[in-house]
Tab-separated table of C-alpha atoms in Angstrom:
chain	number	residue	atom	x	y	z
A	1190	GLU	CA	124.250	91.889	101.005
A	1191	ALA	CA	123.356	95.038	99.262
A	1192	GLN	CA	126.556	97.092	98.676
A	1193	VAL	CA	128.543	99.851	96.413
A	1194	THR	CA	131.747	98.852	97.212
A	1195	GLN	CA	135.238	100.724	96.311
A	1196	ASN	CA	139.269	99.806	95.939
A	1197	PRO	CA	141.089	101.115	96.785
A	1198	ARG	CA	140.288	102.699	99.606
A	1199	TYR	CA	143.644	104.358	100.165
A	1200	LEU	CA	146.364	105.629	97.558
A	1201	ILE	CA	149.401	107.238	97.197
A	1202	THR	CA	150.603	108.250	94.103
A	1203	VAL	CA	152.916	111.124	92.278
A	1204	THR	CA	151.937	113.149	90.059
A	1205	GLY	CA	151.256	112.244	86.451
A	1206	LYS	CA	151.292	108.342	87.316
A	1207	LYS	CA	147.811	107.238	85.441
A	1208	LEU	CA	145.835	105.794	88.021
A	1209	THR	CA	141.588	103.898	88.187
A	1210	VAL	CA	139.631	103.692	91.416
A	1211	THR	CA	136.959	100.634	91.252
A	1212	CYS	CA	133.092	101.401	91.750
A	1213	SER	CA	130.799	97.933	91.584
A	1214	GLN	CA	127.324	97.996	93.413
A	1215	ASN	CA	125.498	94.462	93.565
A	1216	MET	CA	121.729	95.831	93.215
A	1217	ASN	CA	121.488	96.138	89.880
A	1218	HIS	CA	120.885	100.012	89.999
A	1219	GLU	CA	121.373	102.179	86.405
A	1220	TYR	CA	122.751	105.354	88.151
A	1221	MET	CA	125.666	106.240	89.241
A	1222	SER	CA	128.103	108.761	89.901
A	1223	TRP	CA	131.090	109.875	91.349
A	1224	TYR	CA	131.972	112.248	94.212
A	1225	ARG	CA	134.609	114.047	95.264
A	1226	GLN	CA	134.599	115.542	99.424
A	1227	ASP	CA	137.386	118.611	100.045
A	1228	PRO	CA	137.051	120.376	103.521
A	1229	GLY	CA	135.098	122.779	103.711
A	1230	LEU	CA	133.137	122.354	100.388
A	1231	GLY	CA	131.328	119.124	100.496
A	1232	LEU	CA	130.531	116.846	98.274
A	1233	ARG	CA	130.450	118.057	94.398
A	1234	GLN	CA	129.995	115.682	91.510
A	1235	ILE	CA	132.332	114.421	89.241
A	1236	TYR	CA	131.005	112.233	86.437
A	1237	TYR	CA	127.272	110.653	86.613
A	1238	SER	CA	125.912	107.931	84.700
A	1239	MET	CA	122.025	106.982	83.653
A	1240	ASN	CA	122.937	103.561	81.968
A	1241	VAL	CA	125.582	100.970	80.689
A	1242	GLU	CA	127.516	103.922	77.569
A	1243	VAL	CA	125.605	106.808	79.244
A	1244	THR	CA	127.580	108.700	81.110
A	1245	ASP	CA	127.644	113.155	81.284
A	1246	LYS	CA	129.887	115.613	82.899
A	1247	GLY	CA	128.880	116.964	86.705
A	1248	ASP	CA	130.307	119.820	87.981
A	1249	VAL	CA	133.743	119.525	88.451
A	1250	PRO	CA	134.659	116.798	85.950
A	1251	GLU	CA	138.083	117.695	84.945
A	1252	GLY	CA	141.361	115.773	84.882
A	1253	TYR	CA	138.799	112.649	85.000
A	1254	LYS	CA	137.376	109.830	83.040
A	1255	VAL	CA	135.104	107.732	83.340
A	1256	SER	CA	133.304	104.960	81.463
A	1257	ARG	CA	130.512	102.298	82.066
A	1258	LYS	CA	130.551	99.452	79.979
A	1259	GLU	CA	128.402	97.014	83.038
A	1260	LYS	CA	125.623	98.048	84.508
A	1261	ARG	CA	127.501	96.792	87.758
A	1262	ASN	CA	131.219	98.983	87.355
A	1263	PHE	CA	132.559	102.830	87.295
A	1264	PRO	CA	135.737	102.874	87.349
A	1265	LEU	CA	136.964	106.789	87.635
A	1266	ILE	CA	140.323	107.197	86.099
A	1267	LEU	CA	142.844	110.207	86.362
A	1268	GLU	CA	145.017	109.809	83.420
A	1269	SER	CA	147.806	112.867	84.879
A	1270	PRO	CA	146.686	112.572	88.508
A	1271	SER	CA	148.291	116.241	90.143
A	1272	PRO	CA	148.095	117.373	93.591
A	1273	ASN	CA	144.855	119.367	93.538
A	1274	GLN	CA	143.391	115.951	93.138
A	1275	THR	CA	144.130	115.042	96.327
A	1276	SER	CA	140.714	114.623	97.666
A	1277	LEU	CA	138.270	111.713	99.257
A	1278	TYR	CA	136.270	110.066	96.499
A	1279	PHE	CA	133.254	108.545	96.807
A	1280	CYS	CA	131.314	106.223	94.629
A	1281	ALA	CA	127.378	106.476	94.108
A	1282	SER	CA	124.637	104.622	93.237
A	1283	ARG	CA	120.574	104.290	92.938
A	1284	VAL	CA	117.505	103.363	90.512
A	1285	GLN	CA	117.107	105.357	87.491
A	1286	GLY	CA	113.990	107.143	87.116
A	1287	LEU	CA	112.428	108.540	89.827
A	1288	ALA	CA	113.740	111.196	91.339
A	1289	SER	CA	113.032	110.475	94.787
A	1290	TYR	CA	115.299	107.518	95.019
A	1291	GLU	CA	117.726	107.144	97.362
A	1292	GLN	CA	121.999	107.160	96.606
A	1293	TYR	CA	123.667	104.691	98.235
A	1294	PHE	CA	127.497	105.808	98.486
A	1295	GLY	CA	130.341	103.434	98.944
A	1296	PRO	CA	133.155	104.042	101.642
A	1297	GLY	CA	135.428	106.362	99.775
A	1298	THR	CA	139.081	106.141	98.642
A	1299	ARG	CA	141.208	108.339	99.894
A	1300	LEU	CA	143.829	109.444	97.606
A	1301	THR	CA	146.713	111.922	98.073
A	1302	VAL	CA	148.749	112.909	94.957
A	1303	THR	CA	152.088	114.077	95.710
B	534	ALA	CA	120.644	124.194	89.154
B	535	GLN	CA	119.933	123.543	92.642
B	536	SER	CA	122.211	124.428	95.447
B	537	VAL	CA	122.244	124.409	99.523
B	538	THR	CA	123.323	126.580	102.103
B	539	GLN	CA	124.813	125.031	105.471
B	540	LEU	CA	124.587	127.948	108.269
B	541	ASP	CA	126.923	126.311	110.408
B	542	SER	CA	130.160	124.599	109.575
B	543	GLN	CA	131.238	123.789	113.364
B	544	VAL	CA	128.237	123.451	115.718
B	545	PRO	CA	129.591	122.047	119.394
B	546	VAL	CA	127.676	121.329	121.931
B	547	PHE	CA	127.109	119.518	125.177
B	548	GLU	CA	125.444	115.902	126.002
B	549	GLU	CA	122.335	115.708	126.052
B	550	ALA	CA	121.018	119.533	124.818
B	551	PRO	CA	119.545	119.607	121.939
B	552	VAL	CA	120.990	120.865	118.660
B	553	GLU	CA	119.396	122.325	115.820
B	554	LEU	CA	121.630	121.858	112.165
B	555	ARG	CA	120.658	124.461	109.764
B	556	CYS	CA	120.239	124.017	105.967
B	557	ASN	CA	118.052	126.204	103.338
B	558	TYR	CA	117.956	125.986	99.689
B	559	SER	CA	117.438	127.394	96.287
B	560	SER	CA	115.759	126.525	93.493
B	561	SER	CA	113.407	126.952	89.898
B	562	VAL	CA	111.454	123.195	90.378
B	563	SER	CA	110.027	121.384	93.402
B	564	VAL	CA	112.810	119.557	95.431
B	565	TYR	CA	113.364	116.592	97.487
B	566	LEU	CA	115.397	116.851	100.665
B	567	PHE	CA	117.893	114.954	102.630
B	568	TRP	CA	120.383	114.721	105.095
B	569	TYR	CA	123.394	112.299	105.690
B	570	VAL	CA	125.800	111.638	108.249
B	571	GLN	CA	129.244	110.963	107.616
B	572	TYR	CA	130.966	109.888	111.251
B	573	PRO	CA	134.617	109.673	111.078
B	574	ASN	CA	136.701	107.914	108.823
B	575	GLN	CA	132.990	106.015	106.963
B	576	GLY	CA	131.169	106.588	103.879
B	577	LEU	CA	127.994	108.959	104.118
B	578	GLN	CA	124.914	107.537	105.584
B	579	LEU	CA	121.128	108.427	104.711
B	580	LEU	CA	119.543	109.845	108.159
B	581	LEU	CA	116.294	111.498	106.466
B	582	LYS	CA	114.506	112.365	103.184
B	583	TYR	CA	111.469	114.703	102.681
B	584	LEU	CA	109.357	113.215	99.103
B	585	SER	CA	106.521	114.806	99.706
B	586	GLY	CA	103.698	114.976	102.416
B	587	SER	CA	104.186	116.088	105.987
B	588	THR	CA	106.297	118.430	106.767
B	589	LEU	CA	108.199	117.252	109.682
B	590	VAL	CA	109.887	114.019	108.820
B	591	LYS	CA	111.674	111.690	110.949
B	592	GLY	CA	114.764	109.485	110.622
B	593	ILE	CA	117.154	107.474	112.293
B	594	ASN	CA	119.263	107.812	115.725
B	595	GLY	CA	115.884	110.193	116.612
B	596	PHE	CA	116.756	112.975	114.585
B	597	GLU	CA	113.986	114.930	112.927
B	598	ALA	CA	113.904	118.026	110.305
B	599	GLU	CA	111.101	120.126	109.319
B	600	PHE	CA	110.170	121.237	105.523
B	601	ASN	CA	109.475	124.759	104.766
B	602	LYS	CA	108.323	125.996	101.882
B	603	SER	CA	108.420	129.109	102.365
B	604	GLN	CA	111.511	129.648	103.895
B	605	THR	CA	113.125	126.800	101.298
B	606	SER	CA	114.337	126.158	104.208
B	607	PHE	CA	114.876	122.211	106.118
B	608	HIS	CA	117.067	122.096	109.527
B	609	LEU	CA	117.796	119.377	111.267
B	610	ARG	CA	116.759	118.477	115.168
B	611	LYS	CA	117.614	116.677	117.405
B	612	PRO	CA	116.070	117.393	121.468
B	613	SER	CA	118.712	115.483	123.575
B	614	VAL	CA	122.631	114.485	122.051
B	615	HIS	CA	125.067	111.566	122.418
B	616	ILE	CA	128.422	111.775	121.840
B	617	SER	CA	128.570	109.922	119.534
B	618	ASP	CA	126.191	111.525	117.289
B	619	THR	CA	129.421	113.396	116.876
B	620	ALA	CA	130.026	113.477	112.812
B	621	GLU	CA	129.673	115.560	109.665
B	622	TYR	CA	126.105	116.443	108.767
B	623	PHE	CA	125.468	117.308	105.086
B	624	CYS	CA	121.928	118.512	103.437
B	625	ALA	CA	121.416	117.634	99.989
B	626	VAL	CA	118.526	118.279	97.488
B	627	GLN	CA	117.192	116.867	93.749
B	628	ALA	CA	115.533	118.397	91.666
B	629	ASP	CA	111.625	116.003	91.164
B	630	ARG	CA	111.352	116.962	87.175
B	631	GLY	CA	114.112	119.087	84.534
B	632	SER	CA	117.309	118.721	83.203
B	633	THR	CA	118.680	118.275	86.902
B	634	LEU	CA	116.319	115.689	87.619
B	635	GLY	CA	117.814	112.448	89.877
B	636	ARG	CA	121.155	114.974	90.899
B	637	LEU	CA	121.157	115.102	94.441
B	638	TYR	CA	123.746	118.131	95.285
B	639	PHE	CA	125.478	118.991	98.484
B	640	GLY	CA	126.149	121.566	101.188
B	641	ARG	CA	129.266	122.468	102.527
B	642	GLY	CA	128.103	120.229	105.827
B	643	THR	CA	128.153	121.174	109.125
B	644	GLN	CA	130.511	119.342	111.747
B	645	LEU	CA	128.830	118.243	115.037
B	646	THR	CA	130.993	118.361	118.109
B	647	VAL	CA	129.062	116.620	121.467
B	648	TRP	CA	131.404	117.235	124.501
B	649	PRO	CA	130.178	115.655	127.427
């Protein structure tokens, strides 16, 4: 089954404790991205990657890091989480090239930073 | 860059009534338009998309949307809603060229609540 998976689905952590949220897709998509969803703000893009070793900032990259060492994986790293990073996070992927290809979303990771 | 405005943050309706969720966008280049739905505690699912051609687009679950280039709008409609349509709906835009090619910009969402 074609899908985007994220782990963990739920995470409660404390300020400053480094964490990684994993994202993996099995559709051989070149393009992957991370979004955060906050009430009343919709989804905002954090980082995106157009292929292996190619990443770029989205609209809200502060406090986050990403890496793309393999085509299928695109982990999101919070090196020193803060309470304002409490949010619902989505990973997405699509075929690179034509903008018309839809993005496929993972199930989301709900992060709480205390 | 592109931007999306969803004009209503909450839309309450009764079951079997028609509904329209409004979406306007801004862009200096041509765009592709999408509506996504998010059911409670779930991820995002594509409802429908406009790429080109007919301005009336039909999607899943009986939804449709009309692209109006002159008004830069892409309103979502359903003639008769069910309680199961209760969800949050997101309009999104994607440029077809330029430096933001491939990036999706979302509106803030509209919570549709269907009452019995």
